[in-house]
Structure formats: structure tokens, C-alpha cells
mmCIF file of C-alpha atoms in Angstrom:
data_model
loop_
_atom_site.group_PDB
_atom_site.id
_atom_site.type_symbol
_atom_site.label_atom_id
_atom_site.label_comp_id
_atom_site.label_asym_id
_atom_site.label_seq_id
_atom_site.Cartn_x
_atom_site.Cartn_y
_atom_site.Cartn_z
ATOM 1 C CA MET A 1 100.397 -26.251 127.339
ATOM 2 C CA THR A 2 101.336 -24.303 130.445
ATOM 3 C CA ASP A 3 98.612 -23.678 133.016
ATOM 4 C CA ARG A 4 98.243 -19.891 133.037
ATOM 5 C CA THR A 5 96.424 -19.946 136.365
ATOM 6 C CA LEU A 6 99.920 -19.730 137.841
ATOM 7 C CA PHE A 7 99.690 -15.996 137.099
ATOM 8 C CA SER A 8 97.677 -13.725 139.360
ATOM 9 C CA ARG A 9 95.667 -10.856 137.903
ATOM 10 C CA ARG A 10 98.152 -8.443 139.488
ATOM 11 C CA ASP A 11 101.053 -10.187 137.779
ATOM 12 C CA LEU A 12 99.321 -9.906 134.415
ATOM 13 C CA ILE A 13 98.715 -6.206 134.823
ATOM 14 C CA ARG A 14 102.352 -5.687 135.746
ATOM 15 C CA ALA A 15 103.374 -7.681 132.693
ATOM 16 C CA GLY A 16 101.457 -5.352 130.416
ATOM 17 C CA ALA A 17 98.736 -7.778 129.385
ATOM 18 C CA ALA A 18 95.965 -5.526 130.626
ATOM 19 C CA THR A 19 97.137 -2.392 128.849
ATOM 20 C CA GLY A 20 95.630 -1.316 125.560
ATOM 21 C CA THR A 21 96.871 -2.817 122.305
ATOM 22 C CA ALA A 22 96.300 -0.258 119.568
ATOM 23 C CA LEU A 23 96.446 -2.673 116.663
ATOM 24 C CA GLY A 24 96.049 -6.001 118.361
ATOM 25 C CA LEU A 25 99.493 -7.173 119.503
ATOM 26 C CA ALA A 26 99.423 -8.328 123.106
ATOM 27 C CA TYR A 27 101.921 -9.974 125.369
ATOM 28 C CA PRO A 28 101.155 -13.652 126.057
ATOM 29 C CA ALA A 29 99.052 -13.992 129.168
ATOM 30 C CA LEU A 30 95.937 -15.481 130.702
ATOM 31 C CA ALA A 31 92.765 -13.884 129.346
ATOM 32 C CA ALA A 32 91.309 -13.881 132.845
ATOM 33 C CA THR A 33 87.681 -12.865 132.426
ATOM 34 C CA ASP A 34 86.068 -16.020 133.767
ATOM 35 C CA GLY A 35 89.070 -17.736 135.307
ATOM 36 C CA THR A 36 89.460 -20.131 132.385
ATOM 37 C CA PRO A 37 93.078 -20.596 131.258
ATOM 38 C CA ALA A 38 93.567 -19.318 127.703
ATOM 39 C CA ARG A 39 96.907 -19.184 125.971
ATOM 40 C CA ARG A 40 97.539 -16.412 123.489
ATOM 41 C CA LYS A 41 99.828 -17.283 120.646
ATOM 42 C CA PRO A 42 103.503 -17.056 121.553
ATOM 43 C CA LEU A 43 105.392 -14.180 119.968
ATOM 44 C CA VAL A 44 107.621 -14.612 116.935
ATOM 45 C CA ILE A 45 110.754 -12.460 117.257
ATOM 46 C CA GLY A 46 112.808 -11.615 114.201
ATOM 47 C CA HIS A 47 116.356 -12.104 115.493
ATOM 48 C CA ARG A 48 118.222 -9.052 114.154
ATOM 49 C CA GLY A 49 115.444 -8.940 111.553
ATOM 50 C CA CYS A 50 115.331 -11.868 109.140
ATOM 51 C CA SER A 51 119.029 -12.557 109.522
ATOM 52 C CA ALA A 52 118.859 -15.944 107.794
ATOM 53 C CA LEU A 53 118.104 -14.279 104.467
ATOM 54 C CA ARG A 54 119.388 -10.688 104.655
ATOM 55 C CA PRO A 55 122.401 -9.057 106.369
ATOM 56 C CA GLU A 56 121.469 -8.596 110.014
ATOM 57 C CA HIS A 57 120.335 -5.242 111.398
ATOM 58 C CA THR A 58 119.651 -3.763 107.963
ATOM 59 C CA LEU A 59 116.405 -2.331 106.613
ATOM 60 C CA ALA A 60 116.289 -5.346 104.292
ATOM 61 C CA ALA A 61 116.397 -7.734 107.258
ATOM 62 C CA TYR A 62 113.758 -5.840 109.220
ATOM 63 C CA ALA A 63 111.516 -5.464 106.156
ATOM 64 C CA MET A 64 111.604 -9.181 105.413
ATOM 65 C CA ALA A 65 110.953 -10.103 109.048
ATOM 66 C CA ILE A 66 107.899 -7.866 109.119
ATOM 67 C CA GLN A 67 106.693 -9.179 105.758
ATOM 68 C CA GLN A 68 107.015 -12.721 107.093
ATOM 69 C CA GLY A 69 104.810 -11.879 110.071
ATOM 70 C CA ALA A 70 107.263 -11.267 112.927
ATOM 71 C CA ASP A 71 105.548 -9.845 116.014
ATOM 72 C CA PHE A 72 108.767 -8.158 117.187
ATOM 73 C CA VAL A 73 112.050 -7.217 115.531
ATOM 74 C CA GLU A 74 115.321 -6.984 117.417
ATOM 75 C CA PRO A 75 117.932 -4.236 117.205
ATOM 76 C CA ASP A 76 121.122 -4.862 119.205
ATOM 77 C CA LEU A 77 122.283 -1.459 120.440
ATOM 78 C CA VAL A 78 125.825 -0.111 120.709
ATOM 79 C CA SER A 79 127.092 3.462 120.935
ATOM 80 C CA THR A 80 129.041 5.702 118.599
ATOM 81 C CA ARG A 81 131.684 8.147 119.805
ATOM 82 C CA ASP A 82 129.130 10.952 119.722
ATOM 83 C CA GLY A 83 126.489 9.016 121.625
ATOM 84 C CA ALA A 84 124.211 7.740 118.862
ATOM 85 C CA LEU A 85 122.650 4.318 119.422
ATOM 86 C CA VAL A 86 123.193 2.139 116.355
ATOM 87 C CA ALA A 87 122.205 -1.422 115.535
ATOM 88 C CA ARG A 88 125.134 -3.822 115.377
ATOM 89 C CA HIS A 89 125.475 -7.250 116.961
ATOM 90 C CA GLU A 90 128.667 -6.121 118.697
ATOM 91 C CA ASN A 91 130.623 -2.891 118.913
ATOM 92 C CA ASN A 92 133.334 -4.628 116.871
ATOM 93 C CA ILE A 93 132.200 -4.020 113.287
ATOM 94 C CA ALA A 94 135.002 -5.923 111.526
ATOM 95 C CA GLU A 95 132.701 -8.786 110.484
ATOM 96 C CA THR A 96 129.467 -6.880 109.883
ATOM 97 C CA THR A 97 130.604 -3.884 107.804
ATOM 98 C CA ASN A 98 133.042 -3.144 105.002
ATOM 99 C CA VAL A 99 135.213 -1.014 107.288
ATOM 100 C CA ALA A 100 138.313 -3.019 106.260
ATOM 101 C CA ASP A 101 137.856 -1.691 102.715
ATOM 102 C CA HIS A 102 138.130 1.933 103.877
ATOM 103 C CA PRO A 103 141.800 2.988 103.965
ATOM 104 C CA GLU A 104 140.895 6.209 105.762
ATOM 105 C CA PHE A 105 139.954 4.105 108.790
ATOM 106 C CA ALA A 106 142.922 1.699 108.724
ATOM 107 C CA ASP A 107 144.492 3.375 111.761
ATOM 108 C CA ARG A 108 141.314 2.818 113.803
ATOM 109 C CA ARG A 109 141.950 -0.934 113.926
ATOM 110 C CA THR A 110 142.927 -1.762 117.476
ATOM 111 C CA THR A 111 142.818 -4.356 120.249
ATOM 112 C CA LYS A 112 140.597 -3.918 123.304
ATOM 113 C CA ALA A 113 139.511 -5.831 126.388
ATOM 114 C CA ILE A 114 135.708 -6.022 126.335
ATOM 115 C CA ASP A 115 133.667 -8.050 128.805
ATOM 116 C CA GLY A 116 136.721 -10.110 129.706
ATOM 117 C CA GLU A 117 137.729 -10.894 126.115
ATOM 118 C CA THR A 118 140.622 -9.506 124.095
ATOM 119 C CA ILE A 119 139.257 -8.475 120.699
ATOM 120 C CA THR A 120 140.923 -6.946 117.652
ATOM 121 C CA GLY A 121 138.922 -4.952 115.136
ATOM 122 C CA TRP A 122 137.184 -1.649 114.546
ATOM 123 C CA PHE A 123 134.795 -0.415 117.231
ATOM 124 C CA THR A 124 131.718 1.787 117.014
ATOM 125 C CA GLU A 125 132.821 3.955 119.929
ATOM 126 C CA ASP A 126 135.830 5.081 117.877
ATOM 127 C CA PHE A 127 133.599 6.434 115.086
ATOM 128 C CA THR A 128 131.143 9.296 114.859
ATOM 129 C CA LEU A 129 127.730 8.531 113.444
ATOM 130 C CA ALA A 130 128.636 10.447 110.290
ATOM 131 C CA GLU A 131 131.692 8.240 109.816
ATOM 132 C CA LEU A 132 129.705 5.037 110.359
ATOM 133 C CA LYS A 133 127.229 6.215 107.740
ATOM 134 C CA THR A 134 129.993 5.986 105.122
ATOM 135 C CA LEU A 135 130.207 2.220 105.745
ATOM 136 C CA ARG A 136 127.907 -0.507 104.462
ATOM 137 C CA ALA A 137 126.698 -3.697 106.095
ATOM 138 C CA ILE A 138 127.942 -7.136 105.078
ATOM 139 C CA GLU A 139 126.752 -10.656 105.874
ATOM 140 C CA ARG A 140 128.519 -11.957 108.991
ATOM 141 C CA LEU A 141 128.050 -15.626 108.020
ATOM 142 C CA GLY A 142 128.884 -15.238 104.346
ATOM 143 C CA THR A 143 130.031 -18.791 103.628
ATOM 144 C CA MET A 144 126.945 -20.197 105.338
ATOM 145 C CA ARG A 145 124.433 -17.737 103.908
ATOM 146 C CA PRO A 146 125.501 -16.931 100.329
ATOM 147 C CA ASP A 147 122.043 -15.657 99.358
ATOM 148 C CA SER A 148 122.311 -13.033 102.067
ATOM 149 C CA LYS A 149 125.881 -12.223 101.101
ATOM 150 C CA ARG A 150 124.587 -11.060 97.708
ATOM 151 C CA TYR A 151 123.347 -7.944 99.494
ATOM 152 C CA ASP A 152 126.765 -6.988 100.867
ATOM 153 C CA GLY A 153 127.482 -3.298 100.517
ATOM 154 C CA GLN A 154 123.896 -2.213 99.838
ATOM 155 C CA PHE A 155 122.673 -1.066 103.241
ATOM 156 C CA GLN A 156 123.703 1.489 105.851
ATOM 157 C CA VAL A 157 124.359 1.104 109.545
ATOM 158 C CA LEU A 158 121.069 2.144 111.151
ATOM 159 C CA THR A 159 120.345 4.309 114.156
ATOM 160 C CA LEU A 160 117.647 3.293 116.614
ATOM 161 C CA GLU A 161 115.569 6.264 115.448
ATOM 162 C CA GLU A 162 115.721 5.091 111.829
ATOM 163 C CA ILE A 163 114.608 1.595 112.807
ATOM 164 C CA VAL A 164 111.737 2.940 114.897
ATOM 165 C CA ASP A 165 110.521 5.197 112.087
ATOM 166 C CA PHE A 166 110.645 2.280 109.662
ATOM 167 C CA VAL A 167 108.781 -0.063 112.007
ATOM 168 C CA ALA A 168 106.180 2.624 112.737
ATOM 169 C CA ALA A 169 105.642 3.160 108.999
ATOM 170 C CA GLU A 170 105.301 -0.588 108.408
ATOM 171 C CA SER A 171 102.853 -0.822 111.296
ATOM 172 C CA ALA A 172 100.703 1.929 109.835
ATOM 173 C CA ALA A 173 100.836 0.440 106.338
ATOM 174 C CA ARG A 174 100.015 -3.099 107.455
ATOM 175 C CA GLY A 175 97.446 -2.261 110.118
ATOM 176 C CA ARG A 176 99.137 -4.254 112.846
ATOM 177 C CA THR A 177 101.404 -3.364 115.733
ATOM 178 C CA ILE A 178 105.018 -4.498 115.438
ATOM 179 C CA GLY A 179 106.984 -4.564 118.664
ATOM 180 C CA LEU A 180 110.651 -3.769 119.202
ATOM 181 C CA ILE A 181 112.934 -5.772 121.457
ATOM 182 C CA PRO A 182 116.257 -3.906 121.708
ATOM 183 C CA GLU A 183 119.219 -5.504 123.451
ATOM 184 C CA ILE A 184 121.618 -3.224 125.308
ATOM 185 C CA LYS A 185 125.067 -4.582 124.504
ATOM 186 C CA HIS A 186 128.158 -4.206 126.706
ATOM 187 C CA SER A 187 126.438 -1.979 129.256
ATOM 188 C CA THR A 188 129.254 -1.960 131.830
ATOM 189 C CA TYR A 189 131.922 -1.419 129.176
ATOM 190 C CA PHE A 190 130.154 1.545 127.587
ATOM 191 C CA ALA A 191 129.472 3.122 130.984
ATOM 192 C CA ARG A 192 133.164 2.855 131.860
ATOM 193 C CA ILE A 193 134.198 4.763 128.748
ATOM 194 C CA GLY A 194 131.673 7.531 129.340
ATOM 195 C CA LEU A 195 128.978 6.345 126.906
ATOM 196 C CA PRO A 196 126.214 4.849 129.075
ATOM 197 C CA GLN A 197 123.324 3.664 126.948
ATOM 198 C CA GLU A 198 120.376 3.288 129.282
ATOM 199 C CA GLN A 199 119.458 6.967 129.707
ATOM 200 C CA ARG A 200 119.966 7.522 125.994
ATOM 201 C CA LEU A 201 117.515 4.713 125.309
ATOM 202 C CA LEU A 202 114.944 6.188 127.692
ATOM 203 C CA ASP A 203 115.396 9.600 126.068
ATOM 204 C CA ARG A 204 114.579 8.051 122.712
ATOM 205 C CA VAL A 205 111.525 6.307 124.134
ATOM 206 C CA ALA A 206 110.300 9.626 125.518
ATOM 207 C CA ALA A 207 110.871 11.385 122.184
ATOM 208 C CA SER A 208 109.125 8.727 120.075
ATOM 209 C CA HIS A 209 105.358 8.339 119.946
ATOM 210 C CA TYR A 210 105.790 4.805 118.613
ATOM 211 C CA LEU A 211 108.315 3.678 121.240
ATOM 212 C CA SER A 212 106.230 5.147 124.050
ATOM 213 C CA THR A 213 102.991 3.455 122.937
ATOM 214 C CA ALA A 214 103.934 0.228 121.108
ATOM 215 C CA PRO A 215 105.149 -2.934 122.877
ATOM 216 C CA VAL A 216 108.857 -2.634 123.699
ATOM 217 C CA ILE A 217 110.939 -5.225 125.558
ATOM 218 C CA VAL A 218 114.445 -4.160 126.622
ATOM 219 C CA GLN A 219 116.833 -7.083 127.036
ATOM 220 C CA SER A 220 120.287 -7.523 128.515
ATOM 221 C CA PHE A 221 122.720 -10.184 129.696
ATOM 222 C CA GLU A 222 123.613 -7.817 132.523
ATOM 223 C CA VAL A 223 121.523 -7.202 135.634
ATOM 224 C CA ALA A 224 122.267 -3.757 137.058
ATOM 225 C CA ASN A 225 121.084 -1.917 133.960
ATOM 226 C CA LEU A 226 117.735 -3.724 134.003
ATOM 227 C CA LYS A 227 117.307 -2.853 137.681
ATOM 228 C CA TRP A 228 118.176 0.770 136.875
ATOM 229 C CA LEU A 229 115.580 0.801 134.105
ATOM 230 C CA ARG A 230 112.892 -0.835 136.268
ATOM 231 C CA ALA A 231 112.938 2.172 138.596
ATOM 232 C CA ARG A 232 112.459 4.585 135.677
ATOM 233 C CA ILE A 233 109.930 3.085 133.254
ATOM 234 C CA GLY A 234 106.727 3.656 135.182
ATOM 235 C CA ALA A 235 105.491 6.174 132.594
ATOM 236 C CA TYR A 236 105.617 3.516 129.877
ATOM 237 C CA PRO A 237 103.213 0.683 130.780
ATOM 238 C CA ARG A 238 103.943 -1.223 127.557
ATOM 239 C CA LEU A 239 107.708 -1.294 128.126
ATOM 240 C CA GLN A 240 108.926 -4.563 129.619
ATOM 241 C CA LEU A 241 112.322 -5.899 130.667
ATOM 242 C CA LEU A 242 113.925 -9.234 129.766
ATOM 243 C CA GLN A 243 116.835 -10.993 131.422
ATOM 244 C CA LEU A 244 118.977 -13.049 129.050
ATOM 245 C CA ALA A 245 120.698 -16.085 130.541
ATOM 246 C CA MET A 246 122.558 -19.337 129.931
ATOM 247 C CA PRO A 247 122.809 -22.476 132.100
ATOM 248 C CA ILE A 248 126.539 -22.030 132.723
ATOM 249 C CA GLU A 249 128.752 -21.161 135.673
ATOM 250 C CA MET A 250 129.605 -17.721 134.348
ATOM 251 C CA ARG A 251 128.825 -14.445 136.082
ATOM 252 C CA PRO A 252 127.110 -11.578 134.279
ATOM 253 C CA VAL A 253 129.701 -8.919 133.439
ATOM 254 C CA ASP A 254 128.349 -6.360 135.881
ATOM 255 C CA ILE A 255 128.089 -8.915 138.687
ATOM 256 C CA ALA A 256 131.719 -9.912 138.146
ATOM 257 C CA ALA A 257 132.822 -6.268 137.971
ATOM 258 C CA ALA A 258 131.144 -5.582 141.323
ATOM 259 C CA GLY A 259 132.759 -8.627 142.938
ATOM 260 C CA GLY A 260 129.530 -10.600 143.118
ATOM 261 C CA THR A 261 129.279 -14.377 142.911
ATOM 262 C CA MET A 262 125.922 -15.045 141.250
ATOM 263 C CA THR A 263 126.187 -17.026 138.023
ATOM 264 C CA PHE A 264 123.796 -17.378 135.110
ATOM 265 C CA LYS A 265 123.197 -20.970 136.151
ATOM 266 C CA GLN A 266 122.147 -19.838 139.618
ATOM 267 C CA MET A 267 119.810 -17.281 138.048
ATOM 268 C CA LEU A 268 117.900 -20.127 136.391
ATOM 269 C CA THR A 269 117.109 -21.933 139.647
ATOM 270 C CA PRO A 270 113.697 -21.362 141.271
ATOM 271 C CA ALA A 271 115.280 -18.974 143.773
ATOM 272 C CA GLY A 272 117.159 -17.164 141.038
ATOM 273 C CA LEU A 273 114.033 -16.825 138.912
ATOM 274 C CA SER A 274 112.178 -15.293 141.848
ATOM 275 C CA GLY A 275 115.012 -12.797 142.097
ATOM 276 C CA ILE A 276 114.697 -11.926 138.405
ATOM 277 C CA LYS A 277 110.954 -11.321 138.853
ATOM 278 C CA ALA A 278 111.795 -8.422 141.201
ATOM 279 C CA TYR A 279 113.100 -6.362 138.256
ATOM 280 C CA ALA A 280 112.139 -8.093 134.978
ATOM 281 C CA ASP A 281 109.036 -9.402 133.223
ATOM 282 C CA TRP A 282 110.756 -12.040 131.088
ATOM 283 C CA VAL A 283 113.598 -14.502 131.294
ATOM 284 C CA ALA A 284 115.184 -15.745 128.076
ATOM 285 C CA PRO A 285 117.576 -18.673 128.419
ATOM 286 C CA VAL A 286 119.344 -20.263 125.481
ATOM 287 C CA LEU A 287 117.495 -23.136 123.764
ATOM 288 C CA GLN A 288 119.471 -25.886 125.481
ATOM 289 C CA ALA A 289 118.354 -24.717 128.919
ATOM 290 C CA ILE A 290 114.752 -25.549 128.013
ATOM 291 C CA ILE A 291 115.241 -28.711 125.953
ATOM 292 C CA PRO A 292 118.872 -29.890 125.958
ATOM 293 C CA PHE A 293 120.766 -31.052 122.894
ATOM 294 C CA GLY A 294 124.494 -31.472 122.482
ATOM 295 C CA ASP A 295 127.049 -30.782 125.188
ATOM 296 C CA ALA A 296 128.762 -27.856 126.875
ATOM 297 C CA THR A 297 131.472 -27.731 124.203
ATOM 298 C CA GLY A 298 128.908 -26.920 121.511
ATOM 299 C CA LYS A 299 128.982 -30.377 119.931
ATOM 300 C CA ALA A 300 125.535 -31.211 118.545
ATOM 301 C CA GLY A 301 123.417 -34.071 119.813
ATOM 302 C CA PRO A 302 119.799 -35.264 119.633
ATOM 303 C CA LEU A 303 116.994 -33.273 121.213
ATOM 304 C CA GLY A 304 116.358 -34.373 124.767
ATOM 305 C CA LYS A 305 113.449 -33.945 127.162
ATOM 306 C CA PRO A 306 112.257 -30.575 128.496
ATOM 307 C CA THR A 307 113.703 -29.376 131.775
ATOM 308 C CA THR A 308 111.549 -27.815 134.485
ATOM 309 C CA LEU A 309 112.768 -24.304 133.618
ATOM 310 C CA VAL A 310 109.627 -23.060 131.848
ATOM 311 C CA ARG A 311 107.417 -24.337 134.649
ATOM 312 C CA ASP A 312 109.706 -22.827 137.287
ATOM 313 C CA ALA A 313 109.813 -19.466 135.518
ATOM 314 C CA HIS A 314 106.039 -19.346 135.119
ATOM 315 C CA ALA A 315 105.646 -20.240 138.787
ATOM 316 C CA ALA A 316 107.843 -17.217 139.596
ATOM 317 C CA GLY A 317 105.557 -14.992 137.488
ATOM 318 C CA LEU A 318 107.925 -14.618 134.537
ATOM 319 C CA LEU A 319 107.196 -14.951 130.854
ATOM 320 C CA VAL A 320 109.706 -17.119 128.988
ATOM 321 C CA SER A 321 111.459 -16.619 125.679
ATOM 322 C CA THR A 322 114.374 -18.533 124.168
ATOM 323 C CA TRP A 323 117.093 -18.042 121.548
ATOM 324 C CA THR A 324 117.951 -18.667 118.766
ATOM 325 C CA VAL A 325 116.412 -21.080 116.234
ATOM 326 C CA ARG A 326 118.258 -21.162 112.899
ATOM 327 C CA PRO A 327 117.390 -23.319 109.880
ATOM 328 C CA GLU A 328 120.846 -24.583 108.878
ATOM 329 C CA ASN A 329 122.097 -28.064 109.813
ATOM 330 C CA ARG A 330 124.965 -26.577 111.771
ATOM 331 C CA PHE A 331 122.590 -25.137 114.374
ATOM 332 C CA LEU A 332 120.064 -27.975 114.640
ATOM 333 C CA PRO A 333 119.985 -31.010 116.948
ATOM 334 C CA THR A 334 121.429 -34.040 115.172
ATOM 335 C CA ASP A 335 118.026 -35.720 114.859
ATOM 336 C CA PHE A 336 116.688 -32.639 113.030
ATOM 337 C CA GLN A 337 119.547 -32.377 110.566
ATOM 338 C CA GLY A 338 119.207 -33.422 106.948
ATOM 339 C CA PRO A 339 121.289 -33.870 103.804
ATOM 340 C CA GLY A 340 123.517 -31.233 102.227
ATOM 341 C CA GLY A 341 126.221 -30.455 104.758
ATOM 342 C CA GLU A 342 126.283 -28.014 107.658
ATOM 343 C CA THR A 343 125.135 -25.004 105.604
ATOM 344 C CA ALA A 344 122.031 -26.697 104.144
ATOM 345 C CA ARG A 345 118.647 -25.414 105.317
ATOM 346 C CA GLN A 346 116.105 -27.803 106.811
ATOM 347 C CA ASP A 347 112.935 -25.734 106.845
ATOM 348 C CA LYS A 348 110.447 -28.458 107.816
ATOM 349 C CA ALA A 349 112.727 -29.731 110.554
ATOM 350 C CA CYS A 350 113.247 -26.193 111.831
ATOM 351 C CA ILE A 351 109.478 -25.668 112.065
ATOM 352 C CA GLU A 352 109.081 -28.954 113.925
ATOM 353 C CA LEU A 353 111.899 -27.996 116.302
ATOM 354 C CA MET A 354 110.178 -24.721 117.134
ATOM 355 C CA ARG A 355 106.945 -26.588 117.761
ATOM 356 C CA ARG A 356 108.731 -28.788 120.293
ATOM 357 C CA TYR A 357 109.830 -25.681 122.179
ATOM 358 C CA LEU A 358 106.386 -24.118 121.891
ATOM 359 C CA ALA A 359 104.898 -27.307 123.314
ATOM 360 C CA ALA A 360 107.217 -26.882 126.291
ATOM 361 C CA GLY A 361 105.259 -23.736 127.138
ATOM 362 C CA ILE A 362 107.476 -20.859 126.017
ATOM 363 C CA ASP A 363 105.856 -17.470 125.434
ATOM 364 C CA SER A 364 108.057 -16.273 122.571
ATOM 365 C CA ILE A 365 110.858 -17.510 120.368
ATOM 366 C CA PHE A 366 113.793 -15.779 118.694
ATOM 367 C CA THR A 367 114.482 -17.054 115.194
ATOM 368 C CA ASP A 368 116.712 -16.032 112.297
ATOM 369 C CA ASP A 369 113.848 -16.943 109.944
ATOM 370 C CA PRO A 370 110.570 -15.458 111.218
ATOM 371 C CA GLY A 371 108.651 -16.945 108.292
ATOM 372 C CA LEU A 372 109.335 -20.417 109.665
ATOM 373 C CA GLY A 373 108.506 -19.172 113.150
ATOM 374 C CA ARG A 374 105.183 -17.787 111.929
ATOM 375 C CA THR A 375 104.337 -21.172 110.393
ATOM 376 C CA ALA A 376 105.268 -22.962 113.612
ATOM 377 C CA VAL A 377 103.188 -20.677 115.836
ATOM 378 C CA ASP A 378 100.183 -20.431 113.536
ATOM 379 C CA GLY A 379 100.046 -24.215 113.362
ATOM 380 C CA LEU A 380 99.413 -24.533 117.097
ATOM 381 C CA ALA A 381 96.090 -26.117 118.056
#
């Protein structure tokens, strides 16, 4: 377990650990009443809801994640043409909705350059919210998750407000606080086309009793938007910021756009982590940055030994999350895979894998199956 004495009392207050928790959910931290290190349970984050069993970012996915005991649920946020924030993994909705089945939108299919990639599809910014509401969600990994695919066409594209109302209702019904961890997607791109998302998100926090009082962690792969938010969230002591990262020589989109040279890999060095602490409370590198498996091409391999990243991040005063644990063979280290081909689930192995990462000292974990995550966390000594 990580020695929480690395955190000062001031750091813990900044991180939100000393603020009230209406129904008991607290950020991981040192319970520093007598100076004795005490580790709160790491958080279980429902990645896009329970996206292993229901189409991601639907009420069904969020409901199952909450039922399974997720501490937080994650909406990825993109913008509509009229400025609504909706939950989709990307602004390209070709693979996550039935838009291709709507002939009235055939002429909206187009090719765009987004974050340095050329992508063809249908894009949320070309639709009003009313138009998106005529579509229905579909399972993005249909061949891998046939049980989830059975729910294709049943659920709407959700606004952030609808998700918040649902989570608030579930919190009241279950008597426990459920946090939200929205990710701002394509921040620089949306700002360039006149649809910046950060102020809209803050406006929704201000308008929502639940968002302004429950734990909220805003995440991004970009840097400038988190710095912008840091200067404006003082009124919301339970709102934290999380920097997403990968151990690769790639620059965040906004850094590249501004002509900067800092890479994600540099951000994960001790000096880089200290820099992140100036504007964020969390760092969340991909799994392989904490315990490697496979290679840079994505080819799977056995689970290796933990790196020093968790220790370095804690020394910088950051909490650490990681993403994303999935139960299918295709996503597991080779020594955690089992029979049945790449689409077969390995629930026991998935739980054991999460326990390996928890033992490395992480403070939360993103998983497509929060039920397995709950089992892994609750089994900690």
C-alpha cells in the first residue's frame, strides 16, 4: 500500500478530502487525525456506465453501473450545433448511434480533420439536440459484446442534464452519493468551431444542486482547458480536475496547436507530474504506464512489474487513476487470458488484474464492468 504520509494536510484539503460528504463518498486520502496512515478504498469508476453489458452512455449503462456499486459514472461530453452537451464517446456518432439508418441525415455524412486525424462519419456539431433525440444508441463493439447489442435502438442520446438528474435520483433512492467524472472531448476542436465546452460545463454545474454539491472530477487529455477551469472552480470545493495521459511521445492537442513541445511521456516524469499538480488533483495514465504488458504496437504480453509512476505521482501530491480494465480476453494481459477466443469474458482473471493495480497504490480505477471492480476493491485487506 502507498504511504499516505507523502500528502500534507494542506494537499488533502485542496484535494477535497476535508470537505463534507453528504452521503459518505469521499476522495481517497489520508485520514489524518493522529498522523497514522489510513487508506480509504479506491474509487470504482463506471467507464461510460457499465459499457461491458449495456450500450455505452445510455441510461441502461449508467443504471447498471450504479446498481453494481460504482462510486462514479463517466459521461464523455461533446457539443451539438446548438450548444447542448451530450454524452458520446466521440463527436463522430457513426458507430454509436443508428444515424446511418436515417435517410433524412444521409447528406450530413462528411469527412473532417479532428485532433490531427481524418475521420468520415456523422458529427454531433452538425445536429441540433432535437435532431439527435430522433436517433438511438447502438453497441459500438457489437461483435464482441452481443449481449449488449441486444439493446440496440432502445435508448436515446443523453444530455448532461439528463444524466445528472438520473444520478441524483439514484443517489436519493439508494442513500449514497454517486459521483460524476465527465471528460471534455476535443476541447481545442470545439473551441475553433465556436462551440467551447468549458464555460457551458461550468454553467451547468452552477445550475445544478447535485453537480455543485456532489463529487465531480472533470477530465481531459488536453491541458489548457484544465488550467482554465482551475482558475474558475473555487466556488465548488468538491469539483476536482484530472489529467489523462499516456507514456508516449505524443503532444496533447492543445500543446501541439500552440507550438509547444511537451509530450505525454514527459508529463509522466517526476518533473512533469509536479507541473500537473499546479492545475490538477489527479493524473490518470493508461494501465500500461503503471504495470506494463504488451508492446507499443498494442500486441498483448504478460503483466510485468509496477513502474515508479504511482509513487512519483503521490510524491508530487497527485491522486492516481488508470484506464481501462475490460473483462474480455482481447484486452487482458496474455497471462490473464483464458479459453474461448478474444471475445470471451474472464471475470475472475479481470478481478485479479484489478487487484494487482490496486496493490500498486492507485486511488481509483476505470472499468467497463463496475461489478467486477466493486468485487476487486471490496476484497482489499
